[in-house]
PDB file of C-alpha atoms in Angstrom:
ATOM      1  CA  UNK A  13     -10.119  -9.786 -20.128  1.00 53.00           C
ATOM      2  CA  UNK A  14     -11.502  -9.948 -17.171  1.00 55.00           C
ATOM      3  CA  UNK A  15      -9.644  -6.973 -15.661  1.00 58.00           C
ATOM      4  CA  UNK A  16     -10.975  -4.985 -17.959  1.00 63.00           C
ATOM      5  CA  UNK A  17     -14.499  -4.410 -16.190  1.00 71.00           C
ATOM      6  CA  UNK A  18     -13.682  -5.187 -12.476  1.00 71.00           C
ATOM      7  CA  UNK A  19     -13.361  -0.900 -11.902  1.00 72.00           C
ATOM      8  CA  UNK A  20     -17.570  -0.705 -11.235  1.00 74.00           C
ATOM      9  CA  UNK A  21     -17.099  -3.008  -8.700  1.00 77.00           C
ATOM     10  CA  UNK A  22     -14.671  -1.403  -6.757  1.00 80.00           C
ATOM     11  CA  UNK A  23     -16.071  -0.541  -2.742  1.00 82.00           C
ATOM     12  CA  UNK A  24     -16.527   3.378  -2.224  1.00 85.00           C
ATOM     13  CA  UNK A  25     -14.173   4.498   0.629  1.00 84.00           C
ATOM     14  CA  UNK A  26     -16.454   4.464   3.645  1.00 86.00           C
ATOM     15  CA  UNK A  27     -13.840   6.987   5.660  1.00 86.00           C
ATOM     16  CA  UNK A  28     -14.029   9.302   2.692  1.00 86.00           C
ATOM     17  CA  UNK A  29     -17.857   9.327   2.902  1.00 87.00           C
ATOM     18  CA  UNK A  30     -18.225   9.365   6.032  1.00 91.00           C
ATOM     19  CA  UNK A  31     -15.053  12.295   6.598  1.00 89.00           C
ATOM     20  CA  UNK A  32     -14.999  13.792   3.976  1.00 88.00           C
ATOM     21  CA  UNK A  33     -11.222  13.154   3.906  1.00 88.00           C
ATOM     22  CA  UNK A  34      -9.107  10.353   2.252  1.00 86.00           C
ATOM     23  CA  UNK A  35      -8.255   7.600   4.250  1.00 87.00           C
ATOM     24  CA  UNK A  36      -4.546   6.198   4.724  1.00 87.00           C
ATOM     25  CA  UNK A  37      -5.498   3.798   2.416  1.00 86.00           C
ATOM     26  CA  UNK A  38      -7.492   5.159  -0.215  1.00 85.00           C
ATOM     27  CA  UNK A  39      -5.944   3.824  -3.737  1.00 86.00           C
ATOM     28  CA  UNK A  40      -5.408   0.521  -2.570  1.00 88.00           C
ATOM     29  CA  UNK A  41      -7.846  -0.855  -4.246  1.00 87.00           C
ATOM     30  CA  UNK A  42      -6.624   0.551  -7.925  1.00 87.00           C
ATOM     31  CA  UNK A  43      -3.289   0.481  -7.255  1.00 90.00           C
ATOM     32  CA  UNK A  44      -3.474  -3.304  -6.656  1.00 88.00           C
ATOM     33  CA  UNK A  45      -5.124  -3.584 -10.262  1.00 89.00           C
ATOM     34  CA  UNK A  46      -2.486  -2.305 -11.952  1.00 90.00           C
ATOM     35  CA  UNK A  47      -0.991  -4.522 -10.419  1.00 89.00           C
ATOM     36  CA  UNK A  48      -2.761  -7.175 -12.078  1.00 87.00           C
ATOM     37  CA  UNK A  49      -2.079  -5.680 -14.532  1.00 87.00           C
ATOM     38  CA  UNK A  50       0.988  -5.258 -14.607  1.00 89.00           C
ATOM     39  CA  UNK A  51       1.736  -1.346 -14.284  1.00 90.00           C
ATOM     40  CA  UNK A  52       3.933  -0.935 -11.280  1.00 90.00           C
ATOM     41  CA  UNK A  53       4.706   2.753 -11.905  1.00 92.00           C
ATOM     42  CA  UNK A  54       1.030   2.862 -12.287  1.00 91.00           C
ATOM     43  CA  UNK A  55       0.078   1.541  -8.941  1.00 91.00           C
ATOM     44  CA  UNK A  56       2.932   3.172  -7.057  1.00 89.00           C
ATOM     45  CA  UNK A  57       1.552   6.420  -8.009  1.00 89.00           C
ATOM     46  CA  UNK A  58      -1.708   5.593  -7.003  1.00 88.00           C
ATOM     47  CA  UNK A  59      -0.725   3.949  -3.788  1.00 90.00           C
ATOM     48  CA  UNK A  60       2.488   5.625  -3.027  1.00 89.00           C
ATOM     49  CA  UNK A  61       3.528   3.424  -0.181  1.00 91.00           C
ATOM     50  CA  UNK A  62       3.341   0.567  -2.236  1.00 90.00           C
ATOM     51  CA  UNK A  63       6.805   1.220  -3.206  1.00 90.00           C
ATOM     52  CA  UNK A  64       7.964   0.804   0.972  1.00 91.00           C
ATOM     53  CA  UNK A  65       5.817  -1.817   1.559  1.00 89.00           C
ATOM     54  CA  UNK A  66       7.239  -3.767  -1.546  1.00 90.00           C
ATOM     55  CA  UNK A  67      10.958  -2.769  -0.114  1.00 91.00           C
ATOM     56  CA  UNK A  68      10.055  -4.256   2.796  1.00 90.00           C
ATOM     57  CA  UNK A  69       7.957  -7.423   0.681  1.00 90.00           C
ATOM     58  CA  UNK A  70      11.849  -7.995  -0.215  1.00 92.00           C
ATOM     59  CA  UNK A  71      13.661  -7.737   2.592  1.00 90.00           C
ATOM     60  CA  UNK A  72      11.586 -10.123   4.546  1.00 87.00           C
ATOM     61  CA  UNK A  73      11.609 -12.629   1.487  1.00 90.00           C
ATOM     62  CA  UNK A  74      15.269 -12.778   1.668  1.00 91.00           C
ATOM     63  CA  UNK A  75      15.595 -12.875   5.024  1.00 88.00           C
ATOM     64  CA  UNK A  76      13.530 -16.361   5.146  1.00 87.00           C
ATOM     65  CA  UNK A  77      15.268 -17.266   2.301  1.00 91.00           C
ATOM     66  CA  UNK A  78      18.535 -16.347   4.166  1.00 91.00           C
ATOM     67  CA  UNK A  79      17.146 -18.374   7.222  1.00 86.00           C
ATOM     68  CA  UNK A  80      17.995 -15.444   8.853  1.00 86.00           C
ATOM     69  CA  UNK A  81      15.478 -14.604  11.931  1.00 87.00           C
ATOM     70  CA  UNK A  82      14.339 -10.895  12.216  1.00 85.00           C
ATOM     71  CA  UNK A  83      14.579  -9.802  15.748  1.00 88.00           C
ATOM     72  CA  UNK A  84      11.702  -7.884  17.441  1.00 90.00           C
ATOM     73  CA  UNK A  85      13.598  -4.407  17.073  1.00 93.00           C
ATOM     74  CA  UNK A  86      14.081  -4.825  13.224  1.00 89.00           C
ATOM     75  CA  UNK A  87      10.437  -6.032  12.846  1.00 88.00           C
ATOM     76  CA  UNK A  88       9.079  -3.110  15.054  1.00 92.00           C
ATOM     77  CA  UNK A  89      11.588  -0.932  12.324  1.00 92.00           C
ATOM     78  CA  UNK A  90       9.535  -1.844   9.791  1.00 90.00           C
ATOM     79  CA  UNK A  91       5.828  -1.697  10.983  1.00 91.00           C
ATOM     80  CA  UNK A  92       7.111   1.727  11.974  1.00 94.00           C
ATOM     81  CA  UNK A  93       8.232   3.011   7.894  1.00 93.00           C
ATOM     82  CA  UNK A  94       4.811   1.507   7.046  1.00 91.00           C
ATOM     83  CA  UNK A  95       2.866   3.640   9.335  1.00 93.00           C
ATOM     84  CA  UNK A  96       4.843   6.593   8.779  1.00 94.00           C
ATOM     85  CA  UNK A  97       4.307   6.402   4.813  1.00 93.00           C
ATOM     86  CA  UNK A  98       0.891   5.544   5.164  1.00 91.00           C
ATOM     87  CA  UNK A  99       0.252   9.030   7.045  1.00 92.00           C
ATOM     88  CA  UNK A 100       2.354  10.176   4.899  1.00 91.00           C
ATOM     89  CA  UNK A 101       0.201   8.777   1.795  1.00 89.00           C
ATOM     90  CA  UNK A 102      -3.124  10.468   4.183  1.00 89.00           C
ATOM     91  CA  UNK A 103      -1.426  14.094   4.577  1.00 90.00           C
ATOM     92  CA  UNK A 104      -0.411  13.348   0.794  1.00 87.00           C
ATOM     93  CA  UNK A 105      -3.727  13.398  -0.515  1.00 86.00           C
ATOM     94  CA  UNK A 106      -5.824  15.582   1.713  1.00 88.00           C
ATOM     95  CA  UNK A 107      -3.206  18.431   2.367  1.00 86.00           C
ATOM     96  CA  UNK A 108      -0.697  18.466  -0.362  1.00 73.00           C
ATOM     97  CA  UNK A 109      -2.615  17.319  -3.621  1.00 58.00           C
TER      98      UNK A 109
END
């Protein structure tokens, strides 16, 4: 299968190489590979903000299907929630892990 050999081509994290700490997006590439393989739980373990991103995307798709309009305040809340989850992921990877 195509995805079995893809891991050797993953890009190293430049942020981690420069600063010797994990970046907020560390684990994203492997999480995407796990998603393509159909392993959602492994993807979420690799990149925990994926759970919040999935919830936000489901919400946004629901809003689009129901033809509702998203207020600027709601959009900003979604952005802040995702950014906070990225910051929490960075703290988790660098301090708690």
